[in-house]
mmCIF file of C-alpha atoms in Angstrom:
data_model
loop_
_atom_site.group_PDB
_atom_site.id
_atom_site.type_symbol
_atom_site.label_atom_id
_atom_site.label_comp_id
_atom_site.label_asym_id
_atom_site.label_seq_id
_atom_site.Cartn_x
_atom_site.Cartn_y
_atom_site.Cartn_z
ATOM 1 C CA MET V 1 -0.258 -9.961 -6.730
ATOM 2 C CA LYS V 2 -2.382 -13.014 -6.079
ATOM 3 C CA THR V 3 -3.871 -13.030 -9.586
ATOM 4 C CA ARG V 4 -0.476 -12.731 -11.306
ATOM 5 C CA LYS V 5 -1.848 -9.743 -13.223
ATOM 6 C CA VAL V 6 0.136 -6.548 -13.561
ATOM 7 C CA HIS V 7 -0.801 -4.116 -10.795
ATOM 8 C CA ARG V 8 0.422 -0.587 -11.443
ATOM 9 C CA VAL V 9 0.673 1.541 -8.317
ATOM 10 C CA PRO V 10 0.777 5.331 -8.416
ATOM 11 C CA LEU V 11 3.029 6.495 -5.599
ATOM 12 C CA SER V 12 2.420 9.445 -3.326
ATOM 13 C CA ARG V 13 5.089 12.054 -2.697
ATOM 14 C CA GLN V 14 5.665 10.475 0.717
ATOM 15 C CA SER V 15 6.166 7.003 -0.777
ATOM 16 C CA LEU V 16 8.680 8.375 -3.251
ATOM 17 C CA GLU V 17 10.552 10.029 -0.367
ATOM 18 C CA VAL V 18 10.777 6.677 1.448
ATOM 19 C CA LEU V 19 12.066 5.004 -1.709
ATOM 20 C CA ALA V 20 14.689 7.727 -2.166
ATOM 21 C CA ILE V 21 15.922 7.141 1.387
ATOM 22 C CA MET V 22 15.938 3.375 0.884
ATOM 23 C CA TYR V 23 17.914 3.777 -2.344
ATOM 24 C CA GLU V 24 20.829 5.116 -0.321
ATOM 25 C CA PHE V 25 20.992 1.779 1.500
ATOM 26 C CA THR V 26 19.918 -0.625 -1.236
ATOM 27 C CA SER V 27 21.055 0.846 -4.559
ATOM 28 C CA ASN V 28 23.106 -2.265 -5.307
ATOM 29 C CA ALA V 29 20.526 -4.722 -3.993
ATOM 30 C CA GLN V 30 17.999 -6.740 -5.953
ATOM 31 C CA TYR V 31 15.162 -5.650 -3.639
ATOM 32 C CA VAL V 32 14.337 -2.302 -2.081
ATOM 33 C CA PHE V 33 13.239 -4.080 1.087
ATOM 34 C CA GLN V 34 15.536 -7.068 1.172
ATOM 35 C CA SER V 35 16.025 -9.694 3.822
ATOM 36 C CA VAL V 36 18.759 -8.943 6.336
ATOM 37 C CA ARG V 37 19.524 -12.656 6.568
ATOM 38 C CA ALA V 38 19.388 -13.702 2.906
ATOM 39 C CA LYS V 39 20.767 -10.996 0.621
ATOM 40 C CA ASN V 40 19.055 -12.286 -2.527
ATOM 41 C CA LYS V 41 15.576 -12.513 -1.035
ATOM 42 C CA PRO V 42 12.934 -9.936 -0.207
ATOM 43 C CA MET V 43 12.085 -9.012 3.349
ATOM 44 C CA ASN V 44 9.856 -11.600 5.029
ATOM 45 C CA SER V 45 6.133 -10.951 4.677
ATOM 46 C CA GLN V 46 5.812 -10.876 8.476
ATOM 47 C CA THR V 47 8.476 -8.207 9.013
ATOM 48 C CA ALA V 48 5.920 -5.384 9.012
ATOM 49 C CA ASN V 49 3.808 -7.238 11.588
ATOM 50 C CA LYS V 50 6.883 -7.735 13.775
ATOM 51 C CA ALA V 51 7.637 -4.004 13.542
ATOM 52 C CA LEU V 52 4.080 -3.194 14.642
ATOM 53 C CA VAL V 53 4.439 -5.543 17.627
ATOM 54 C CA ASP V 54 7.762 -3.907 18.515
ATOM 55 C CA LEU V 55 6.050 -0.498 18.360
ATOM 56 C CA GLY V 56 3.461 -1.629 20.916
ATOM 57 C CA TYR V 57 0.578 -2.549 18.613
ATOM 58 C CA LYS V 58 0.412 -6.251 19.502
ATOM 59 C CA ASN V 59 -3.212 -7.448 19.266
ATOM 60 C CA LYS V 60 -4.214 -3.939 18.128
ATOM 61 C CA LEU V 61 -2.998 -3.638 14.542
ATOM 62 C CA THR V 62 -1.555 -5.760 11.750
ATOM 63 C CA ALA V 63 -0.022 -4.770 8.441
ATOM 64 C CA HIS V 64 -3.121 -6.094 6.668
ATOM 65 C CA GLY V 65 -5.262 -4.054 9.058
ATOM 66 C CA LEU V 66 -3.720 -0.911 7.578
ATOM 67 C CA ARG V 67 -5.570 -1.777 4.364
ATOM 68 C CA SER V 68 -8.857 -1.725 6.302
ATOM 69 C CA ILE V 69 -7.984 1.652 7.773
ATOM 70 C CA ALA V 70 -7.189 2.989 4.302
ATOM 71 C CA SER V 71 -10.423 1.606 2.859
ATOM 72 C CA THR V 72 -12.485 3.088 5.682
ATOM 73 C CA TYR V 73 -10.791 6.487 5.410
ATOM 74 C CA LEU V 74 -11.222 6.635 1.641
ATOM 75 C CA ASN V 75 -14.865 5.557 1.849
ATOM 76 C CA GLU V 76 -15.470 8.287 4.436
ATOM 77 C CA LYS V 77 -13.933 10.756 1.953
ATOM 78 C CA LEU V 78 -16.553 9.560 -0.562
ATOM 79 C CA ILE V 79 -13.985 8.212 -3.012
ATOM 80 C CA ASN V 80 -15.497 6.104 -5.793
ATOM 81 C CA TYR V 81 -15.858 2.502 -4.574
ATOM 82 C CA ASP V 82 -14.295 1.061 -7.742
ATOM 83 C CA VAL V 83 -11.256 3.312 -7.341
ATOM 84 C CA ILE V 84 -10.790 2.219 -3.717
ATOM 85 C CA GLU V 85 -11.062 -1.429 -4.724
ATOM 86 C CA ALA V 86 -8.500 -0.850 -7.488
ATOM 87 C CA CYS V 87 -6.144 0.771 -4.949
ATOM 88 C CA LEU V 88 -6.441 -2.377 -2.846
ATOM 89 C CA SER V 89 -5.996 -4.575 -5.933
ATOM 90 C CA HIS V 90 -9.359 -6.200 -5.329
ATOM 91 C CA GLY V 91 -10.828 -7.789 -8.423
ATOM 92 C CA ILE V 92 -14.348 -7.186 -9.670
ATOM 93 C CA LYS V 93 -16.524 -9.986 -8.308
ATOM 94 C CA ASP V 94 -19.512 -9.494 -10.626
ATOM 95 C CA GLN V 95 -18.584 -11.485 -13.742
ATOM 96 C CA VAL V 96 -20.616 -9.289 -16.116
ATOM 97 C CA ARG V 97 -18.994 -6.087 -14.823
ATOM 98 C CA LYS V 98 -15.614 -7.803 -14.933
ATOM 99 C CA ALA V 99 -16.133 -8.716 -18.592
ATOM 100 C CA TYR V 100 -16.909 -5.135 -19.577
ATOM 101 C CA ASN V 101 -14.933 -2.986 -17.142
ATOM 102 C CA ARG V 102 -11.214 -3.274 -17.871
ATOM 103 C CA SER V 103 -10.161 -0.022 -16.196
ATOM 104 C CA ASP V 104 -7.455 0.001 -13.556
ATOM 105 C CA TYR V 105 -8.445 3.597 -12.635
ATOM 106 C CA PHE V 106 -4.778 4.581 -12.712
ATOM 107 C CA GLU V 107 -5.337 8.313 -13.198
ATOM 108 C CA GLU V 108 -7.960 8.446 -10.436
ATOM 109 C CA ARG V 109 -5.743 6.443 -8.092
ATOM 110 C CA LYS V 110 -2.961 9.040 -8.348
ATOM 111 C CA SER V 111 -4.929 11.621 -6.364
ATOM 112 C CA VAL V 112 -6.331 8.975 -4.012
ATOM 113 C CA MET V 113 -2.871 7.684 -3.119
ATOM 114 C CA GLN V 114 -1.698 11.259 -2.505
ATOM 115 C CA LEU V 115 -4.744 11.861 -0.290
ATOM 116 C CA TRP V 116 -3.822 8.743 1.710
ATOM 117 C CA GLY V 117 -0.159 9.777 1.888
ATOM 118 C CA ASP V 118 -1.160 13.208 3.189
ATOM 119 C CA PHE V 119 -3.428 11.601 5.801
ATOM 120 C CA VAL V 120 -0.674 9.277 7.049
ATOM 121 C CA GLU V 121 1.772 12.185 7.151
ATOM 122 C CA GLN V 122 -0.709 14.249 9.177
ATOM 123 C CA CYS V 123 -1.199 11.351 11.604
ATOM 124 C CA GLU V 124 2.568 11.206 12.074
ATOM 125 C CA LYS V 125 2.774 14.953 12.742
ATOM 126 C CA GLU V 126 -0.052 14.753 15.273
ATOM 127 C CA ASN V 127 1.423 11.570 16.797
ATOM 128 C CA ILE V 128 -1.805 9.637 16.222
#
């Protein structure tokens, strides 16, 4: 992460399924999503954007834009703002709150990430 702090991420059932599939292809690799050109490097940060372009989303959606969609969806579901910000690995801007609030909301984020995983899965089923 940008701050070089540990960022624990609770994974949804759907994310774990993707990782299980990827393991079949990358079990001996250093990275789950490794570069196809350089075997000892991770996939390029722009690979997801290229995939979105290839899928017809040029000038409509970026990989970073998916974070905005997630934030909007979770806010509409009335999820606690601090939990959403923790899911996005956004730091606390208010220095006083930052000094006192050391929570990473890990337990709360488990259900939030599953809610998001279920939403994405439903979008796939409905071809949205």
